[in-house]
PDB file of C-alpha atoms in Angstrom:
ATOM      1  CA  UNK Q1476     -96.011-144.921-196.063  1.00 58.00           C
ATOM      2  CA  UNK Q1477     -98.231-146.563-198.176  1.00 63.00           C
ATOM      3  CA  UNK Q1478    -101.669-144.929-199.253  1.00 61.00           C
ATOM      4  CA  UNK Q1479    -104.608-147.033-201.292  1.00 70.00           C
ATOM      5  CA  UNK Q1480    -105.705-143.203-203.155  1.00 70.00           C
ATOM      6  CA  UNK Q1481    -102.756-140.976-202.455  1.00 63.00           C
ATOM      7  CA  UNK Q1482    -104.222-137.783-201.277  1.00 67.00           C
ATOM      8  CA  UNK Q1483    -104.731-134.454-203.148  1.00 79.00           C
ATOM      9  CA  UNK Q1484    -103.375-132.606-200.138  1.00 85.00           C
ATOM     10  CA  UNK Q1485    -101.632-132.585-196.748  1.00 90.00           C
ATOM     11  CA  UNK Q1486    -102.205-130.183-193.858  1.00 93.00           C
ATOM     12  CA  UNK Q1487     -99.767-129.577-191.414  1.00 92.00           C
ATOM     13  CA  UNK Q1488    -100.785-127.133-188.540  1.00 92.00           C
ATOM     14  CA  UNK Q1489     -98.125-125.974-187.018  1.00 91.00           C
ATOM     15  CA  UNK Q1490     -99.207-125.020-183.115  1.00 89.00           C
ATOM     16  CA  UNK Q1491     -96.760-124.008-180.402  1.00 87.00           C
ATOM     17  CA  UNK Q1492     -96.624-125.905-177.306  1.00 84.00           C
ATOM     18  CA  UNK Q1493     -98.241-123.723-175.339  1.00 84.00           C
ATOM     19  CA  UNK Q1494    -101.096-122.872-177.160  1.00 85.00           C
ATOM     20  CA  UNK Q1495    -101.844-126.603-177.451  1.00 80.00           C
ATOM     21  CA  UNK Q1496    -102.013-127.154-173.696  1.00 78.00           C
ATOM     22  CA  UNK Q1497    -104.291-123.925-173.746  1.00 80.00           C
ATOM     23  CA  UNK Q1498    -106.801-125.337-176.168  1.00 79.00           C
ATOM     24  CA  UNK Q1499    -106.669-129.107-174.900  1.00 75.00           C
ATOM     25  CA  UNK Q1500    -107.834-127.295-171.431  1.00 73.00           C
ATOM     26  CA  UNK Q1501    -111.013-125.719-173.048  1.00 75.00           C
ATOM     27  CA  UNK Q1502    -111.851-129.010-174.405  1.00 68.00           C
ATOM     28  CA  UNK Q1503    -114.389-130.414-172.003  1.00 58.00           C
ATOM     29  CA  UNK Q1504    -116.310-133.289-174.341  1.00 48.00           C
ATOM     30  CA  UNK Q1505    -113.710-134.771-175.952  1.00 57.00           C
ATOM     31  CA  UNK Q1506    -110.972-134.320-173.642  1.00 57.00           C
ATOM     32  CA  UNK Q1507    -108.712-137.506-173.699  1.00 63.00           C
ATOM     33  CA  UNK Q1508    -107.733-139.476-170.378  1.00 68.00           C
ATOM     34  CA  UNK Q1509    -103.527-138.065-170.771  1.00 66.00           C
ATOM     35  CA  UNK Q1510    -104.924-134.327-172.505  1.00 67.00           C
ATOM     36  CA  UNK Q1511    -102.880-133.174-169.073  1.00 71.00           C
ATOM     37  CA  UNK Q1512     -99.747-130.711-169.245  1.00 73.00           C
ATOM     38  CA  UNK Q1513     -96.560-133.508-169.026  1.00 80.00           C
ATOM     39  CA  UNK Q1514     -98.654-136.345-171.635  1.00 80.00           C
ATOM     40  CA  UNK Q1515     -99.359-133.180-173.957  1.00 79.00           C
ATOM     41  CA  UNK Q1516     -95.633-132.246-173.673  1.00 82.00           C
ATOM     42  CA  UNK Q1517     -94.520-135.597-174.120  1.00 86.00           C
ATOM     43  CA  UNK Q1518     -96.640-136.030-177.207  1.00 83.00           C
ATOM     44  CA  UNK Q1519     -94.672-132.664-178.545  1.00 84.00           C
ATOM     45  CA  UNK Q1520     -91.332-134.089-177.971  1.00 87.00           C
ATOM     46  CA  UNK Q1521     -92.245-137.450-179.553  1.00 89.00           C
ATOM     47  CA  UNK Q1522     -93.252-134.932-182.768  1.00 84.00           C
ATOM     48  CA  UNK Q1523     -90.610-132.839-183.118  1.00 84.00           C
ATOM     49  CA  UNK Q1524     -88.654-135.427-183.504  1.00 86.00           C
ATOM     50  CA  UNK Q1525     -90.630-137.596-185.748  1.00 84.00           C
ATOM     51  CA  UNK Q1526     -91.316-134.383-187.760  1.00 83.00           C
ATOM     52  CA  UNK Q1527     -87.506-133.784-188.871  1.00 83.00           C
ATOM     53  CA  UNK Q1528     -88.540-136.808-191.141  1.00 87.00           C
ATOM     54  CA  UNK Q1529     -91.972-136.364-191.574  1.00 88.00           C
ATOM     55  CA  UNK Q1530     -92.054-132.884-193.177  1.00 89.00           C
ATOM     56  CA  UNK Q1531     -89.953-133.377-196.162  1.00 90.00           C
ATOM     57  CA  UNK Q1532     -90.863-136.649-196.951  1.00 90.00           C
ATOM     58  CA  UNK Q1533     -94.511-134.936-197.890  1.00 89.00           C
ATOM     59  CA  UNK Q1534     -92.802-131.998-199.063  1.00 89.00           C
ATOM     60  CA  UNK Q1535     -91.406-134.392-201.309  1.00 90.00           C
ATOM     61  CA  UNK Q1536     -94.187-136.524-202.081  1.00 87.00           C
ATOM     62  CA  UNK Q1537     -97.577-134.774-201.484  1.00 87.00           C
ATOM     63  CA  UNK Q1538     -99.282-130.850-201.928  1.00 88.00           C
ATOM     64  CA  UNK Q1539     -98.275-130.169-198.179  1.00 92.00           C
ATOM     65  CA  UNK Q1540     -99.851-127.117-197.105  1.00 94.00           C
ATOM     66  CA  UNK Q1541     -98.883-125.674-194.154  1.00 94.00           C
ATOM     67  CA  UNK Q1542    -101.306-124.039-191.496  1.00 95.00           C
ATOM     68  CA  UNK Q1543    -100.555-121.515-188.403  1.00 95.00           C
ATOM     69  CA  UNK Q1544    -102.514-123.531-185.839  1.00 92.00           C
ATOM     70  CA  UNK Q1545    -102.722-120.388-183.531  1.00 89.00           C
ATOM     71  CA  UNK Q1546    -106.258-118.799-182.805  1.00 88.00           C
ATOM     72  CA  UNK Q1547    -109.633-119.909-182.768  1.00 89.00           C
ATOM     73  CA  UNK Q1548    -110.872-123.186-184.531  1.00 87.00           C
ATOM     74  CA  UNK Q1549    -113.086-121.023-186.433  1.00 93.00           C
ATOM     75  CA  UNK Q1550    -109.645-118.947-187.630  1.00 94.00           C
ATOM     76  CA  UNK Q1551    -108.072-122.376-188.111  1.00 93.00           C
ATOM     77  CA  UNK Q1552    -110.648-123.539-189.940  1.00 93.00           C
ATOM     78  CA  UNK Q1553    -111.235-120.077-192.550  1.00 95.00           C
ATOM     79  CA  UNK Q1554    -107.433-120.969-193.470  1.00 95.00           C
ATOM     80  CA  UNK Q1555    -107.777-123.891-194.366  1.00 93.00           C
ATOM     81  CA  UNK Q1556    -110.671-123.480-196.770  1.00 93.00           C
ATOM     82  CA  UNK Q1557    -108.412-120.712-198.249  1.00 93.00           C
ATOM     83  CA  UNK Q1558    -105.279-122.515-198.720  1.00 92.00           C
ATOM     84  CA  UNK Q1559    -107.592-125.053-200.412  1.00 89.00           C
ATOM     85  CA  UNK Q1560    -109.490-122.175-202.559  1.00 86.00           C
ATOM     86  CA  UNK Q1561    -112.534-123.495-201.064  1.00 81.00           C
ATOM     87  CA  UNK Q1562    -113.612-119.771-200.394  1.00 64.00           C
TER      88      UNK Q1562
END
């Protein structure tokens, strides 16, 4: 991976399965087409594996930071701006 201005910081939130489907179903706006139960699930399967190689290579090579994607977007969004002393 190859970045023009490397960045300061990567964010990983981590989100179960299930709590993904439940927030892609209160999305009404911005829904995409395949936001449906077996795309969504597909999507996780093509991550988890992608991920096992993913992780550590920004481990490795970036400031990952690492995010429990559970709650509210307004939760999600307070820890953020905490992990990045922002607050």
């Amino acid at each position: 991976m190859a970045f023009i201005i490397p960045p300061s910081y990567v964010i990983f939130i981590k989100i179960t399965q299930e709590e993904a489907i439940r927030k892609s179903k209160k999305r009404k706006n911005m829904d995409r087409l395949d936001n449906n139960r077996k795309s969504l699930k597909k999507r996780f399967y093509i991550f988890r594996n992608k991920k096992r190689t993913l992780i550590p290579f920004f481990k490795q090579n970036f400031n990952l930071i690492e995010i429990d994607g559970n709650g509210t977007s307004e939760d999600v969004q307070e820890k953020i701006k905490v992990a990045l002393n922002l607050k």
